[in-house]
Amino acid sequence: MARTILIIEDEAKIVRTVRLYLEQAGYGVVWATDGTQGLAAFRHEKPALVILDLNLPGQLDGLDVCRTLRRDSNVPIIMLTARTEEADRLIGLELGADDYITKPFSPREVVARVRAVLRRAEQPESPSQIIEASDIRADLQRRAVTVAGVPVEMTANEFDLLVALMRHPGRVYTRAQLLELTQGTTYEGYERTIDQHVKNLRQKIEPDPPQPRYLLTVRSVGYKFTED
Ligand code: CA
């Protein structure tokens, strides 16, 4: 069965093109033109992924929609943003969006990102693969994490990033390497998303996020998982 992608975007021209390319790639597409419709469509259609424009008409903007979706769902979210919306984009990532695409973009890029995000979210791992480092245990098959025995919810991106770092405790990774490992891209413009994902992860797994115990910053290089 074709997986459904929900596009929440008021610009019909953008939607028409993106929809065409997604359908050619084998996805089903549902379209909503504002946040309220978008949330209703999300509940009815149970899409595999949401493409969410930040700038929407009506009562709810893209950030409101992102916040609401994240309240009870880990559905992958790709945000569409204009170049002038840098601050909003970072807030979106803070709210748990998985990726963003800056307008203007090519529809091919959208399809590639959708594939990559879905692949990360749905990747079946070999059975009962467990990675443990320090107090953290990641179940690759269930994509579930516990910290000192307590389950912690996270998005697909955060999980992949954490696992990449946990595989080699003490090894230092640059942002570009982490991007490549977790998202299959090395595009420089997206390196800041790694910082945001690390920040979100710390909020979720660190007992004292400002003084991280597990996810350590290596100044002017990148990040590593603690060797302890
Ligand atoms: Ca718009």
PDB file of C-alpha atoms and ligand atoms in Angstrom:
ATOM      1  CA  MET A   1       0.000   0.000   0.000  1.00  0.00           C
ATOM      2  CA  ALA A   2       1.277   3.459  -0.866  1.00  0.00           C
ATOM      3  CA  ARG A   3       2.338   5.473   2.117  1.00  0.00           C
ATOM      4  CA  THR A   4       0.489   8.722   2.525  1.00  0.00           C
ATOM      5  CA  ILE A   5       2.249  12.056   2.797  1.00  0.00           C
ATOM      6  CA  LEU A   6       0.270  14.969   4.228  1.00  0.00           C
ATOM      7  CA  ILE A   7       1.214  18.380   2.824  1.00  0.00           C
ATOM      8  CA  ILE A   8       0.051  21.380   4.855  1.00  0.00           C
ATOM      9  CA  GLU A   9       0.707  24.392   2.631  1.00  0.00           C
ATOM     10  CA  ASP A  10      -1.498  27.162   1.254  1.00  0.00           C
ATOM     11  CA  GLU A  11       0.457  27.824  -1.945  1.00  0.00           C
ATOM     12  CA  ALA A  12      -1.313  25.694  -4.535  1.00  0.00           C
ATOM     13  CA  LYS A  13       1.479  26.042  -7.076  1.00  0.00           C
ATOM     14  CA  ILE A  14       4.046  24.540  -4.703  1.00  0.00           C
ATOM     15  CA  VAL A  15       1.698  21.754  -3.691  1.00  0.00           C
ATOM     16  CA  ARG A  16       0.863  20.827  -7.283  1.00  0.00           C
ATOM     17  CA  THR A  17       4.515  20.330  -8.200  1.00  0.00           C
ATOM     18  CA  VAL A  18       5.523  18.536  -5.023  1.00  0.00           C
ATOM     19  CA  ARG A  19       2.455  16.333  -5.197  1.00  0.00           C
ATOM     20  CA  LEU A  20       3.218  15.327  -8.770  1.00  0.00           C
ATOM     21  CA  TYR A  21       6.768  14.282  -7.900  1.00  0.00           C
ATOM     22  CA  LEU A  22       5.713  12.447  -4.743  1.00  0.00           C
ATOM     23  CA  GLU A  23       3.008  10.569  -6.614  1.00  0.00           C
ATOM     24  CA  GLN A  24       5.464   9.620  -9.330  1.00  0.00           C
ATOM     25  CA  ALA A  25       7.715   8.283  -6.568  1.00  0.00           C
ATOM     26  CA  GLY A  26       4.851   6.066  -5.405  1.00  0.00           C
ATOM     27  CA  TYR A  27       3.484   7.990  -2.429  1.00  0.00           C
ATOM     28  CA  GLY A  28      -0.122   8.882  -1.792  1.00  0.00           C
ATOM     29  CA  VAL A  29      -0.611  12.609  -1.164  1.00  0.00           C
ATOM     30  CA  VAL A  30      -3.194  14.430   0.946  1.00  0.00           C
ATOM     31  CA  TRP A  31      -3.272  18.210   0.954  1.00  0.00           C
ATOM     32  CA  ALA A  32      -4.519  20.707   3.530  1.00  0.00           C
ATOM     33  CA  THR A  33      -4.353  24.491   3.073  1.00  0.00           C
ATOM     34  CA  ASP A  34      -4.294  25.616   6.690  1.00  0.00           C
ATOM     35  CA  GLY A  35      -3.337  24.362  10.130  1.00  0.00           C
ATOM     36  CA  THR A  36      -6.819  23.440  11.324  1.00  0.00           C
ATOM     37  CA  GLN A  37      -7.541  21.396   8.200  1.00  0.00           C
ATOM     38  CA  GLY A  38      -4.062  19.939   8.432  1.00  0.00           C
ATOM     39  CA  LEU A  39      -4.566  18.628  11.964  1.00  0.00           C
ATOM     40  CA  ALA A  40      -7.950  17.180  10.994  1.00  0.00           C
ATOM     41  CA  ALA A  41      -6.412  15.494   7.943  1.00  0.00           C
ATOM     42  CA  PHE A  42      -3.617  14.137  10.126  1.00  0.00           C
ATOM     43  CA  ARG A  43      -6.141  12.454  12.406  1.00  0.00           C
ATOM     44  CA  HIS A  44      -8.152  10.968   9.526  1.00  0.00           C
ATOM     45  CA  GLU A  45      -5.395   9.938   7.159  1.00  0.00           C
ATOM     46  CA  LYS A  46      -2.700   8.821   9.612  1.00  0.00           C
ATOM     47  CA  PRO A  47       0.042   9.851   7.151  1.00  0.00           C
ATOM     48  CA  ALA A  48       3.529   8.331   7.235  1.00  0.00           C
ATOM     49  CA  LEU A  49       5.070  11.810   7.066  1.00  0.00           C
ATOM     50  CA  VAL A  50       3.989  15.464   7.201  1.00  0.00           C
ATOM     51  CA  ILE A  51       5.382  18.251   5.022  1.00  0.00           C
ATOM     52  CA  LEU A  52       4.535  21.404   6.907  1.00  0.00           C
ATOM     53  CA  ASP A  53       4.797  24.988   5.682  1.00  0.00           C
ATOM     54  CA  LEU A  54       5.750  27.424   8.433  1.00  0.00           C
ATOM     55  CA  ASN A  55       3.792  30.324   7.037  1.00  0.00           C
ATOM     56  CA  LEU A  56       0.126  29.327   6.961  1.00  0.00           C
ATOM     57  CA  PRO A  57      -3.032  31.444   6.804  1.00  0.00           C
ATOM     58  CA  GLY A  58      -5.621  31.295   9.563  1.00  0.00           C
ATOM     59  CA  GLN A  59      -5.460  30.730  13.282  1.00  0.00           C
ATOM     60  CA  LEU A  60      -2.596  28.237  13.462  1.00  0.00           C
ATOM     61  CA  ASP A  61       0.820  28.847  11.924  1.00  0.00           C
ATOM     62  CA  GLY A  62       3.243  26.073  11.082  1.00  0.00           C
ATOM     63  CA  LEU A  63       4.891  26.191  14.498  1.00  0.00           C
ATOM     64  CA  ASP A  64       1.525  25.765  16.239  1.00  0.00           C
ATOM     65  CA  VAL A  65       0.799  22.788  14.031  1.00  0.00           C
ATOM     66  CA  CYS A  66       4.239  21.279  14.687  1.00  0.00           C
ATOM     67  CA  ARG A  67       3.795  21.705  18.429  1.00  0.00           C
ATOM     68  CA  THR A  68       0.358  20.095  18.336  1.00  0.00           C
ATOM     69  CA  LEU A  69       1.496  17.166  16.189  1.00  0.00           C
ATOM     70  CA  ARG A  70       4.436  16.500  18.486  1.00  0.00           C
ATOM     71  CA  ARG A  71       2.231  16.474  21.555  1.00  0.00           C
ATOM     72  CA  ASP A  72       0.997  12.994  20.736  1.00  0.00           C
ATOM     73  CA  SER A  73       2.876  11.728  17.703  1.00  0.00           C
ATOM     74  CA  ASN A  74       6.384  10.937  16.536  1.00  0.00           C
ATOM     75  CA  VAL A  75       5.346  11.238  12.876  1.00  0.00           C
ATOM     76  CA  PRO A  76       8.272  12.519  10.788  1.00  0.00           C
ATOM     77  CA  ILE A  77       7.843  16.235   9.991  1.00  0.00           C
ATOM     78  CA  ILE A  78       9.659  18.123   7.246  1.00  0.00           C
ATOM     79  CA  MET A  79       9.206  21.885   7.455  1.00  0.00           C
ATOM     80  CA  LEU A  80       9.084  24.210   4.480  1.00  0.00           C
ATOM     81  CA  THR A  81      10.549  27.597   5.282  1.00  0.00           C
ATOM     82  CA  ALA A  82      11.456  30.817   3.522  1.00  0.00           C
ATOM     83  CA  ARG A  83      14.999  32.099   3.905  1.00  0.00           C
ATOM     84  CA  THR A  84      13.812  34.918   6.098  1.00  0.00           C
ATOM     85  CA  GLU A  85      12.372  32.505   8.650  1.00  0.00           C
ATOM     86  CA  GLU A  86      15.686  31.328  10.122  1.00  0.00           C
ATOM     87  CA  ALA A  87      14.588  31.895  13.724  1.00  0.00           C
ATOM     88  CA  ASP A  88      11.284  30.103  13.138  1.00  0.00           C
ATOM     89  CA  ARG A  89      13.096  27.214  11.527  1.00  0.00           C
ATOM     90  CA  LEU A  90      15.224  26.729  14.624  1.00  0.00           C
ATOM     91  CA  ILE A  91      12.125  26.874  16.807  1.00  0.00           C
ATOM     92  CA  GLY A  92      10.578  24.248  14.549  1.00  0.00           C
ATOM     93  CA  LEU A  93      13.552  21.955  15.061  1.00  0.00           C
ATOM     94  CA  GLU A  94      13.314  22.642  18.771  1.00  0.00           C
ATOM     95  CA  LEU A  95       9.683  21.584  18.641  1.00  0.00           C
ATOM     96  CA  GLY A  96      10.795  18.307  17.118  1.00  0.00           C
ATOM     97  CA  ALA A  97      10.595  18.683  13.340  1.00  0.00           C
ATOM     98  CA  ASP A  98      12.924  16.173  11.674  1.00  0.00           C
ATOM     99  CA  ASP A  99      14.201  18.227   8.796  1.00  0.00           C
ATOM    100  CA  TYR A 100      13.555  21.428   6.897  1.00  0.00           C
ATOM    101  CA  ILE A 101      13.684  22.535   3.294  1.00  0.00           C
ATOM    102  CA  THR A 102      14.263  26.148   2.360  1.00  0.00           C
ATOM    103  CA  LYS A 103      12.205  27.767  -0.381  1.00  0.00           C
ATOM    104  CA  PRO A 104      12.745  27.921  -3.258  1.00  0.00           C
ATOM    105  CA  PHE A 105      13.506  24.220  -3.575  1.00  0.00           C
ATOM    106  CA  SER A 106      13.439  21.618  -6.298  1.00  0.00           C
ATOM    107  CA  PRO A 107      10.668  19.013  -6.061  1.00  0.00           C
ATOM    108  CA  ARG A 108      13.342  16.344  -6.533  1.00  0.00           C
ATOM    109  CA  GLU A 109      14.992  17.522  -3.342  1.00  0.00           C
ATOM    110  CA  VAL A 110      11.697  17.143  -1.523  1.00  0.00           C
ATOM    111  CA  VAL A 111      11.308  13.567  -2.735  1.00  0.00           C
ATOM    112  CA  ALA A 112      14.891  12.765  -1.706  1.00  0.00           C
ATOM    113  CA  ARG A 113      14.313  14.203   1.776  1.00  0.00           C
ATOM    114  CA  VAL A 114      11.023  12.399   2.193  1.00  0.00           C
ATOM    115  CA  ARG A 115      12.714   9.117   1.276  1.00  0.00           C
ATOM    116  CA  ALA A 116      15.612   9.744   3.658  1.00  0.00           C
ATOM    117  CA  VAL A 117      13.406  10.749   6.580  1.00  0.00           C
ATOM    118  CA  LEU A 118      11.058   7.795   6.056  1.00  0.00           C
ATOM    119  CA  ARG A 119      13.974   5.406   5.707  1.00  0.00           C
ATOM    120  CA  ARG A 120      15.323   6.580   9.047  1.00  0.00           C
ATOM    121  CA  ALA A 121      11.921   6.383  10.698  1.00  0.00           C
ATOM    122  CA  GLU A 122      10.999   2.960   9.357  1.00  0.00           C
ATOM    123  CA  GLN A 123      14.310   1.171   9.089  1.00  0.00           C
ATOM    124  CA  PRO A 124      13.920  -2.431  10.222  1.00  0.00           C
ATOM    125  CA  GLU A 125      16.999  -3.468  12.158  1.00  0.00           C
ATOM    126  CA  SER A 126      18.181  -7.022  12.681  1.00  0.00           C
ATOM    127  CA  PRO A 127      16.460  -8.711  15.645  1.00  0.00           C
ATOM    128  CA  SER A 128      17.219  -7.905  19.269  1.00  0.00           C
ATOM    129  CA  GLN A 129      20.047  -5.554  18.554  1.00  0.00           C
ATOM    130  CA  ILE A 130      20.818  -3.660  21.685  1.00  0.00           C
ATOM    131  CA  ILE A 131      23.480  -1.016  22.110  1.00  0.00           C
ATOM    132  CA  GLU A 132      24.498  -0.084  25.615  1.00  0.00           C
ATOM    133  CA  ALA A 133      26.858   2.658  26.679  1.00  0.00           C
ATOM    134  CA  SER A 134      27.089   4.184  30.127  1.00  0.00           C
ATOM    135  CA  ASP A 135      23.524   4.149  31.584  1.00  0.00           C
ATOM    136  CA  ILE A 136      21.867   4.303  28.184  1.00  0.00           C
ATOM    137  CA  ARG A 137      20.358   1.353  26.383  1.00  0.00           C
ATOM    138  CA  ALA A 138      19.080   1.617  22.813  1.00  0.00           C
ATOM    139  CA  ASP A 139      16.962  -1.129  21.283  1.00  0.00           C
ATOM    140  CA  LEU A 140      17.567  -0.798  17.540  1.00  0.00           C
ATOM    141  CA  GLN A 141      14.674  -2.987  16.539  1.00  0.00           C
ATOM    142  CA  ARG A 142      12.068  -1.268  18.668  1.00  0.00           C
ATOM    143  CA  ARG A 143      13.845   2.061  18.326  1.00  0.00           C
ATOM    144  CA  ALA A 144      13.402   2.506  22.054  1.00  0.00           C
ATOM    145  CA  VAL A 145      15.769   4.096  24.545  1.00  0.00           C
ATOM    146  CA  THR A 146      16.060   3.829  28.296  1.00  0.00           C
ATOM    147  CA  VAL A 147      18.239   6.013  30.498  1.00  0.00           C
ATOM    148  CA  ALA A 148      19.098   4.296  33.794  1.00  0.00           C
ATOM    149  CA  GLY A 149      16.143   1.994  33.122  1.00  0.00           C
ATOM    150  CA  VAL A 150      13.640   4.784  32.437  1.00  0.00           C
ATOM    151  CA  PRO A 151      12.099   4.879  28.935  1.00  0.00           C
ATOM    152  CA  VAL A 152      12.688   8.122  27.023  1.00  0.00           C
ATOM    153  CA  GLU A 153      10.628   9.190  23.991  1.00  0.00           C
ATOM    154  CA  MET A 154      12.501  10.686  21.067  1.00  0.00           C
ATOM    155  CA  THR A 155      12.112  11.446  17.386  1.00  0.00           C
ATOM    156  CA  ALA A 156      13.685   9.308  14.660  1.00  0.00           C
ATOM    157  CA  ASN A 157      16.431  11.880  14.117  1.00  0.00           C
ATOM    158  CA  GLU A 158      17.315  12.074  17.759  1.00  0.00           C
ATOM    159  CA  PHE A 159      17.408   8.289  18.032  1.00  0.00           C
ATOM    160  CA  ASP A 160      19.717   7.943  15.017  1.00  0.00           C
ATOM    161  CA  LEU A 161      22.028  10.634  16.281  1.00  0.00           C
ATOM    162  CA  LEU A 162      22.226   9.118  19.757  1.00  0.00           C
ATOM    163  CA  VAL A 163      22.900   5.626  18.376  1.00  0.00           C
ATOM    164  CA  ALA A 164      25.587   6.932  15.993  1.00  0.00           C
ATOM    165  CA  LEU A 165      27.422   8.493  18.934  1.00  0.00           C
ATOM    166  CA  MET A 166      26.844   5.532  21.271  1.00  0.00           C
ATOM    167  CA  ARG A 167      28.343   3.038  18.828  1.00  0.00           C
ATOM    168  CA  HIS A 168      31.788   4.460  19.524  1.00  0.00           C
ATOM    169  CA  PRO A 169      31.978   6.063  22.971  1.00  0.00           C
ATOM    170  CA  GLY A 170      34.800   8.580  23.181  1.00  0.00           C
ATOM    171  CA  ARG A 171      35.118   8.979  19.444  1.00  0.00           C
ATOM    172  CA  VAL A 172      34.754  12.569  18.314  1.00  0.00           C
ATOM    173  CA  TYR A 173      32.469  13.310  15.382  1.00  0.00           C
ATOM    174  CA  THR A 174      32.168  16.543  13.453  1.00  0.00           C
ATOM    175  CA  ARG A 175      28.712  17.881  12.678  1.00  0.00           C
ATOM    176  CA  ALA A 176      29.261  16.990   9.030  1.00  0.00           C
ATOM    177  CA  GLN A 177      30.091  13.389   9.939  1.00  0.00           C
ATOM    178  CA  LEU A 178      27.022  13.129  12.140  1.00  0.00           C
ATOM    179  CA  LEU A 179      24.875  14.536   9.349  1.00  0.00           C
ATOM    180  CA  GLU A 180      26.284  11.975   6.957  1.00  0.00           C
ATOM    181  CA  LEU A 181      25.791   9.115   9.431  1.00  0.00           C
ATOM    182  CA  THR A 182      22.263  10.030  10.388  1.00  0.00           C
ATOM    183  CA  GLN A 183      20.813  11.723   7.341  1.00  0.00           C
ATOM    184  CA  GLY A 184      23.018  10.683   4.432  1.00  0.00           C
ATOM    185  CA  THR A 185      23.788  14.277   3.559  1.00  0.00           C
ATOM    186  CA  THR A 186      26.808  16.492   4.037  1.00  0.00           C
ATOM    187  CA  TYR A 187      25.206  19.742   2.982  1.00  0.00           C
ATOM    188  CA  GLU A 188      26.809  22.393   5.172  1.00  0.00           C
ATOM    189  CA  GLY A 189      23.681  24.467   5.619  1.00  0.00           C
ATOM    190  CA  TYR A 190      22.170  21.694   7.702  1.00  0.00           C
ATOM    191  CA  GLU A 191      24.947  21.328  10.246  1.00  0.00           C
ATOM    192  CA  ARG A 192      23.083  23.513  12.696  1.00  0.00           C
ATOM    193  CA  THR A 193      20.317  20.939  12.782  1.00  0.00           C
ATOM    194  CA  ILE A 194      22.789  18.622  14.524  1.00  0.00           C
ATOM    195  CA  ASP A 195      23.284  21.218  17.261  1.00  0.00           C
ATOM    196  CA  GLN A 196      19.548  21.475  17.674  1.00  0.00           C
ATOM    197  CA  HIS A 197      19.069  17.708  17.822  1.00  0.00           C
ATOM    198  CA  VAL A 198      21.854  17.426  20.423  1.00  0.00           C
ATOM    199  CA  LYS A 199      20.173  20.168  22.428  1.00  0.00           C
ATOM    200  CA  ASN A 200      16.827  18.339  22.273  1.00  0.00           C
ATOM    201  CA  LEU A 201      18.471  15.028  23.165  1.00  0.00           C
ATOM    202  CA  ARG A 202      20.178  16.541  26.176  1.00  0.00           C
ATOM    203  CA  GLN A 203      16.849  17.832  27.421  1.00  0.00           C
ATOM    204  CA  LYS A 204      15.544  14.287  27.224  1.00  0.00           C
ATOM    205  CA  ILE A 205      18.422  12.148  28.485  1.00  0.00           C
ATOM    206  CA  GLU A 206      20.679  14.305  30.615  1.00  0.00           C
ATOM    207  CA  PRO A 207      19.980  14.610  34.353  1.00  0.00           C
ATOM    208  CA  ASP A 208      21.381  18.172  34.130  1.00  0.00           C
ATOM    209  CA  PRO A 209      21.271  19.316  30.474  1.00  0.00           C
ATOM    210  CA  PRO A 210      23.576  22.348  30.901  1.00  0.00           C
ATOM    211  CA  GLN A 211      26.228  20.012  32.387  1.00  0.00           C
ATOM    212  CA  PRO A 212      25.927  17.013  30.078  1.00  0.00           C
ATOM    213  CA  ARG A 213      27.137  13.664  31.309  1.00  0.00           C
ATOM    214  CA  TYR A 214      26.568  11.598  28.143  1.00  0.00           C
ATOM    215  CA  LEU A 215      26.569  13.824  25.076  1.00  0.00           C
ATOM    216  CA  LEU A 216      29.702  15.894  25.313  1.00  0.00           C
ATOM    217  CA  THR A 217      30.642  18.917  23.224  1.00  0.00           C
ATOM    218  CA  VAL A 218      34.161  18.858  21.840  1.00  0.00           C
ATOM    219  CA  ARG A 219      34.962  22.516  21.338  1.00  0.00           C
ATOM    220  CA  SER A 220      35.383  23.681  17.764  1.00  0.00           C
ATOM    221  CA  VAL A 221      35.124  20.085  16.537  1.00  0.00           C
ATOM    222  CA  GLY A 222      31.785  18.483  17.318  1.00  0.00           C
ATOM    223  CA  TYR A 223      30.412  15.921  19.719  1.00  0.00           C
ATOM    224  CA  LYS A 224      31.206  12.617  21.395  1.00  0.00           C
ATOM    225  CA  PHE A 225      29.522  10.127  23.674  1.00  0.00           C
ATOM    226  CA  THR A 226      31.168   9.817  27.083  1.00  0.00           C
ATOM    227  CA  GLU A 227      33.674   7.014  27.591  1.00  0.00           C
ATOM    228  CA  ASP A 228      32.638   6.474  31.198  1.00  0.00           C
TER     229      ASP A 228
HETATM  230 CA    CA B   1       2.625  29.396   2.943  1.00  0.00          CA
END
